Short mmCIF file of C-alpha atoms in Angstrom, two decimals:
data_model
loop_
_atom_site.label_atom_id
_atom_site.label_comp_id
_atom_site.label_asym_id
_atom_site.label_seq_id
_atom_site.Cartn_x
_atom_site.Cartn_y
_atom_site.Cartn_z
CA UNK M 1 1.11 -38.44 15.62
CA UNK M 2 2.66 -35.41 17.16
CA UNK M 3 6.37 -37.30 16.92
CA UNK M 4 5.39 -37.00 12.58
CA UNK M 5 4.15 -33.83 12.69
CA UNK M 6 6.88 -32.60 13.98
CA UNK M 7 9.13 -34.27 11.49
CA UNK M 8 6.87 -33.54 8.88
CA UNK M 9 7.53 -29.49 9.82
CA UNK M 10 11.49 -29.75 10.30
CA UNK M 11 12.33 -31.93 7.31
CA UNK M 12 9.05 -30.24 5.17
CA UNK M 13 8.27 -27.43 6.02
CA UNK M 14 10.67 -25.09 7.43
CA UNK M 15 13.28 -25.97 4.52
CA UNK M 16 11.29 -25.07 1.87
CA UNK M 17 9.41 -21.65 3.47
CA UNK M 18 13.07 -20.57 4.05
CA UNK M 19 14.40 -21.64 0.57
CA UNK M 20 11.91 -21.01 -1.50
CA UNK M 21 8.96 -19.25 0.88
CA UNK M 22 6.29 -21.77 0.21
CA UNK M 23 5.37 -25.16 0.53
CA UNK M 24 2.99 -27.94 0.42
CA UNK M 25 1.90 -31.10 1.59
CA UNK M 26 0.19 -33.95 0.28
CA UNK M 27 -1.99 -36.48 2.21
CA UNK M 28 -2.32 -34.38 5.31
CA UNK M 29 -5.42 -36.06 6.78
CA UNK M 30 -5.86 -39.32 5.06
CA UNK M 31 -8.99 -40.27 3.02
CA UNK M 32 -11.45 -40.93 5.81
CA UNK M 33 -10.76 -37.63 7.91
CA UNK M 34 -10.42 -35.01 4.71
CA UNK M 35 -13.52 -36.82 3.51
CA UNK M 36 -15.45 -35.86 7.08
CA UNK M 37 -13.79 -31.39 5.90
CA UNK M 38 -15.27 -32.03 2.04
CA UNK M 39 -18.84 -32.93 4.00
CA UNK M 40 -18.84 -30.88 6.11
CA UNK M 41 -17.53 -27.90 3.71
CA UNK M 42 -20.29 -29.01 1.05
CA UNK M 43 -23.08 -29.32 3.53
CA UNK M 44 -22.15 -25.75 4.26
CA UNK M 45 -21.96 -24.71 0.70
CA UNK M 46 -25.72 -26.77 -0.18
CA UNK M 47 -27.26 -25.05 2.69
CA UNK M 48 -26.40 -21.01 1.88
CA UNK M 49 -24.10 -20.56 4.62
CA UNK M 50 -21.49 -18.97 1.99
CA UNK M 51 -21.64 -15.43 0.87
CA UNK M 52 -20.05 -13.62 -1.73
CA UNK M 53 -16.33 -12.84 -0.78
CA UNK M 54 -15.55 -9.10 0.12
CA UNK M 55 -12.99 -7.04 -1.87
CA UNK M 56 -10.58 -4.30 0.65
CA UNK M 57 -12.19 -1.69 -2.07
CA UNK M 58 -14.02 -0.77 -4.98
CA UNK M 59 -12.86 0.29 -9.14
CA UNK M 60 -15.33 2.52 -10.52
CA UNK M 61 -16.60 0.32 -13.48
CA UNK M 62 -15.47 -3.11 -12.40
CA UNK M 63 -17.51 -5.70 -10.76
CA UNK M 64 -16.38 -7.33 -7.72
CA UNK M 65 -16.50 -10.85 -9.89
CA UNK M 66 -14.10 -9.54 -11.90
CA UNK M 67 -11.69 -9.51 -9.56
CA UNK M 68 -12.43 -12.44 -7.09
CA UNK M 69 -15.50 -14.80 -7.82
CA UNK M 70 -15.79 -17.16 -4.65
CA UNK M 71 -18.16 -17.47 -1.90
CA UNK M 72 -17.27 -17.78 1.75
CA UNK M 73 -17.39 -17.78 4.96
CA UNK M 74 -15.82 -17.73 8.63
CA UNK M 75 -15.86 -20.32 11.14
CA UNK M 76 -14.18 -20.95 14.20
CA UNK M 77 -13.95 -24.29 14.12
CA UNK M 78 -16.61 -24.94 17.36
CA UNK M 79 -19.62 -24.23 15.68
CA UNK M 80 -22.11 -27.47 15.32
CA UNK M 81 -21.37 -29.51 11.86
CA UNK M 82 -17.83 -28.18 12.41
CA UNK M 83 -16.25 -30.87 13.95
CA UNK M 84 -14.00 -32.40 11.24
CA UNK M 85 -12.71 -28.69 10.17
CA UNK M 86 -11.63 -28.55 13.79
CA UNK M 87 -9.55 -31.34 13.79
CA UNK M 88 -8.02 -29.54 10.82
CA UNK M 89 -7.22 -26.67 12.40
CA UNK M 90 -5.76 -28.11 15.12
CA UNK M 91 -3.18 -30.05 13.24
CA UNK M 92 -2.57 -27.31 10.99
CA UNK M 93 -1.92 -24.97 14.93
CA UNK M 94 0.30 -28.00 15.57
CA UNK M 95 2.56 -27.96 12.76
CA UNK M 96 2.81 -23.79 12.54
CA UNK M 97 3.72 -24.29 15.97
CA UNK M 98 6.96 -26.07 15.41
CA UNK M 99 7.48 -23.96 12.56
CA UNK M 100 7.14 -20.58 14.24
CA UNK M 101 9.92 -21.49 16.91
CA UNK M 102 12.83 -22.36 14.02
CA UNK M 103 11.63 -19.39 11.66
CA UNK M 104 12.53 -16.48 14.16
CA UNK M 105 8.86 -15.78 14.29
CA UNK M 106 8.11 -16.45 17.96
CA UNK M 107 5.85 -13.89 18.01
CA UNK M 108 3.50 -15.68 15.86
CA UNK M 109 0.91 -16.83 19.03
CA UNK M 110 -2.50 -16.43 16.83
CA UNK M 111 -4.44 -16.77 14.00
CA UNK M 112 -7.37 -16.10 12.18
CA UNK M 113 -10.84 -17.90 12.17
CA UNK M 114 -11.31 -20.11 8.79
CA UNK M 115 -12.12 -18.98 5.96
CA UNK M 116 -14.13 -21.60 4.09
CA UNK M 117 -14.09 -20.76 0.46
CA UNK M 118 -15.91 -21.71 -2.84
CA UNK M 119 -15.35 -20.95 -6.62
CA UNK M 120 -18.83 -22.18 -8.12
CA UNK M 121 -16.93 -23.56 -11.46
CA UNK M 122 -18.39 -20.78 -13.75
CA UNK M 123 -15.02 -19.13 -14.76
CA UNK M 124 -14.43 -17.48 -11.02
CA UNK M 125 -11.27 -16.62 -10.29
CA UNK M 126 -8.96 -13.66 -8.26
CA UNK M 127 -6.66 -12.28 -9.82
CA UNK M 128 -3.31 -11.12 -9.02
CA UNK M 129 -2.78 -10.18 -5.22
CA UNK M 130 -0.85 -10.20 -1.82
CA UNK M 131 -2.61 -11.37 1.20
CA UNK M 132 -0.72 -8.36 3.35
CA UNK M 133 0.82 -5.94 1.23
CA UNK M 134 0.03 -3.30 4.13
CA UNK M 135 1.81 -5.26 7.21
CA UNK M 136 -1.62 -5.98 9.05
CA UNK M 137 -0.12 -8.63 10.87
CA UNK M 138 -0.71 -11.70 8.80
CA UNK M 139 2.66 -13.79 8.89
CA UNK M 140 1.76 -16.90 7.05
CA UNK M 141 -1.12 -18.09 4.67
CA UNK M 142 -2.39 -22.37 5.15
CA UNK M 143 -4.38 -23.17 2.66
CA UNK M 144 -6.21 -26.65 3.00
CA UNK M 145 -7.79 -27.70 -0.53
CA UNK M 146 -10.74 -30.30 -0.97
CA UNK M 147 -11.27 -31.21 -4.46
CA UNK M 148 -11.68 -35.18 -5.31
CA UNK M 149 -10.39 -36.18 -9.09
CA UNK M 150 -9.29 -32.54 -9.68
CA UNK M 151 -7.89 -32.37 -13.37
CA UNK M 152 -6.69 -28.62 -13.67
CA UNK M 153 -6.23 -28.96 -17.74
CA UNK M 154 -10.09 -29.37 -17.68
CA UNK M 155 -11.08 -27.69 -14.46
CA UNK M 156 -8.46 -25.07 -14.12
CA UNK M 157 -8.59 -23.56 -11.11
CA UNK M 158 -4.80 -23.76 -10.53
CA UNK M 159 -3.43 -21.26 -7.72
CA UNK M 160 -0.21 -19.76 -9.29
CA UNK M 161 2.57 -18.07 -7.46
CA UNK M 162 4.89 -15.39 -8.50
CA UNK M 163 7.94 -15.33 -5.98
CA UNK M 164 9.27 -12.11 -5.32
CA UNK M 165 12.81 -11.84 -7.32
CA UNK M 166 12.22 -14.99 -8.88
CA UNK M 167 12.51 -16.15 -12.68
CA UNK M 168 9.82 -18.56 -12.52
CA UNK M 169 6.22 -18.93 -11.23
CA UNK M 170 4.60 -21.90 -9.06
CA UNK M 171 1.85 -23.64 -10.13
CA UNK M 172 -0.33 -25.59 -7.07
CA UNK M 173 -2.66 -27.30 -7.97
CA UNK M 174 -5.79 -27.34 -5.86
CA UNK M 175 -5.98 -31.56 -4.99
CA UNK M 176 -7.92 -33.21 -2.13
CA UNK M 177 -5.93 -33.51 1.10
CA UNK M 178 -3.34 -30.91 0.19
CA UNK M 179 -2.10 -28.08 2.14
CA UNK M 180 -0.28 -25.16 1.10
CA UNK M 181 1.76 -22.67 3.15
CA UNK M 182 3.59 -18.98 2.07
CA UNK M 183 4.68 -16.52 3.47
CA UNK M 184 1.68 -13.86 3.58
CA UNK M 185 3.81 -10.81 2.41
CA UNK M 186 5.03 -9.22 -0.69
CA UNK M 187 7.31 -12.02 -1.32
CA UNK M 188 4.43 -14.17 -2.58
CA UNK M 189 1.76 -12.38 -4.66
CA UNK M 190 -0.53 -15.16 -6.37
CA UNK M 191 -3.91 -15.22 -8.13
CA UNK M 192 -6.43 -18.08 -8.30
CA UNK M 193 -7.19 -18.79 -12.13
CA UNK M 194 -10.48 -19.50 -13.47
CA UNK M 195 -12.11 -22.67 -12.18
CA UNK M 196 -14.23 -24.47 -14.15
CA UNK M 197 -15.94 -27.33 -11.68
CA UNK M 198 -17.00 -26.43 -8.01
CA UNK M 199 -13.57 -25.63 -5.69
CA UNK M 200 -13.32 -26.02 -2.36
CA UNK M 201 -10.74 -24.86 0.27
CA UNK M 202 -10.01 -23.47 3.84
CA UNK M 203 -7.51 -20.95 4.53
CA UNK M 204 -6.24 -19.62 7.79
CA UNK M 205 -3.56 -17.03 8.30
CA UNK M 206 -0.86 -17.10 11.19
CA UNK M 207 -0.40 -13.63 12.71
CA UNK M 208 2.95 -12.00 13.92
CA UNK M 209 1.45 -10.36 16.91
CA UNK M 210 3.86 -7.43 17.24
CA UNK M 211 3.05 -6.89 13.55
CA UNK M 212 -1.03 -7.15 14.53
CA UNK M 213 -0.79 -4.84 17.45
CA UNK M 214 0.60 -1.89 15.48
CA UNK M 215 -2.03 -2.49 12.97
CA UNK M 216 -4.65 -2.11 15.64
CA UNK M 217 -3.06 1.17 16.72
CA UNK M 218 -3.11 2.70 13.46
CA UNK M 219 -6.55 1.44 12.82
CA UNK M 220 -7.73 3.21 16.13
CA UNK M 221 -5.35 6.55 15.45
CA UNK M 222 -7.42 6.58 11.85
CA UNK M 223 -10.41 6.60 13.35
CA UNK M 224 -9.81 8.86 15.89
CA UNK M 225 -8.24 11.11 13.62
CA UNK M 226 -9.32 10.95 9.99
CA UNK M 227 -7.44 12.31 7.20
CA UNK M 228 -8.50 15.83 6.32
CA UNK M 229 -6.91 15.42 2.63
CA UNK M 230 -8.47 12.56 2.10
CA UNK M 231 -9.89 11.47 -1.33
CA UNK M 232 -12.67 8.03 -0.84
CA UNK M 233 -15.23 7.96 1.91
CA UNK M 234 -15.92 4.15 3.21
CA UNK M 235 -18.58 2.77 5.12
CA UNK M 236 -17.16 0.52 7.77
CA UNK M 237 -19.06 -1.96 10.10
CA UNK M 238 -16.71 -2.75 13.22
CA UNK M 239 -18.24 -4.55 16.16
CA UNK M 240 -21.37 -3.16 17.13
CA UNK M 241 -21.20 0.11 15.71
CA UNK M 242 -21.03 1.70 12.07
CA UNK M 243 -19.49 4.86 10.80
CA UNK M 244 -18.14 6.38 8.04
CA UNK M 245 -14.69 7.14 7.82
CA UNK M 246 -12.96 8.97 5.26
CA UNK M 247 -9.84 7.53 4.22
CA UNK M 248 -6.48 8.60 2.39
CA UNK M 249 -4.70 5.12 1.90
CA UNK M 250 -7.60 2.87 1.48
CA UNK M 251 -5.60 -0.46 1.13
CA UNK M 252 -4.42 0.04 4.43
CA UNK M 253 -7.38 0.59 6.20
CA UNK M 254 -9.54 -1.75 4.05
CA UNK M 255 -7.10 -4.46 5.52
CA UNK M 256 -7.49 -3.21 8.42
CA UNK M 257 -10.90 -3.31 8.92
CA UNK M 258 -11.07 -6.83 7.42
CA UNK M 259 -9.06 -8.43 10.03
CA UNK M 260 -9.93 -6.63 12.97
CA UNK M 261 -13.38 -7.70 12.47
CA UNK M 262 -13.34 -10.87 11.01
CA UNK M 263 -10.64 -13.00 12.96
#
């Protein structure tokens, strides 16, 4: 009810992001309803709608499994078979809603489309990251996870924090009907270690819109005005046009380019 989810993000939620900068939450949908995400997240998985996930740039000699081994892809929530990750997303709006208003983000008025994801259980991982390490406007990272029975001695697949100034790691383990929310910045690099049996989960990230417009702007002043000292050239597809654009900080435009077009 929207009297608990409330609670649920004042007692929850918002204590722990500002203590320790991440949380989670267990039984968020119940059996029946998380059940209707796994089918619907499988039946996209059985019938090739995933693709391999993209990497913000390349390593001369290392292969983009390497580095992250799922497949993906993004929905909006409104597209047919999509009905039960809808009612996920809404919920999820719901409680980041609360949150937003008590965190001093109230700038945080959008997000990005979902991005279903799948490890295929052969050893794929992704190592070592921050979702925005170049302040492209995500704010917060939900992470919904889907895996029945989940036993991460013998399937692995265990998401592991490293908090920024912090002594100790977190460990989450990837269970059915649990979802998982940090902060998207350099306070909470993480890596997803090998999995071992097929892993499911949805992510969406929260955006802090002031953040997101500047991000546009300096996407369109690189574009408009490319670097002459530049060192990598990248092939970008925006919208409905492509072009080459060569590129002196390529983390920050790779990022760029990622979430202006995808969400």
């Amino acid at each position: 009810t929207p009297l608990s989810h409330s609670r649920l993000a004042l007692e929850r939620l918002i204590p722990a992001l500002l203590s320790h900068g991440f949380c989670y939450v267990d039984g968020l949908l119940g059996d029946l309803a998380g059940s209707a995400v796994l089918d619907q997240v499988v039946e996209m998985h059985r019938s090739g709608q995933l693709q391999d996930g993209r990497l913000a740039g390349s390593i001369p000699g290392v292969s983009r499994k390497s580095i992250r081994g799922d497949q993906i892809a993004w929905v909006s929530g409104a597209e047919r078979g999509c009905e039960a990750i809808s009612f996920l997303l809404n919920l999820i709006d719901r409680l980041i809603s609360v949150c937003a208003s008590r965190l001093g983000d109230k700038a945080i008025r959008e997000r990005s489309k979902a991005m279903v994801a799948c490890y295929p259980g052969n050893g794929a991982g992704y190592v070592k990251h921050v979702d925005n390490p170049n302040r492209d406007g995500r704010r917060l990272t939900c992470i919904y996870y889907l895996n029945k029975n989940w036993n991460p001695k013998e399937h692995g697949g265990v998401l592991r924090i490293f908090p920024e100034g912090k002594s100790y790691v977190a460990d989450i383990k990837p269970l059915f009907d649990r979802l998982l929310i940090f902060w998207s910045d350099r306070r909470n690099p993480h890596e997803v270690q090998p999995s071992y049996s097929t892993r499911y989960a949805i992510t969406v990230w929260y955006f802090d819109s002031e953040e997101r417009a500047q991000a546009k702007k300096r996407f369109r002043d690189l574009t408009a005005e490319p670097a002459q000292t530049a060192e990598t050239l990248v092939k970008a597809d925006v919208g409905n046009f492509k072009t080459e654009l060569i590129v002196l900080n390529l983390n920050c435009l790779s990022a760029l380019l990622h979430w202006l077009k995808e969400s």
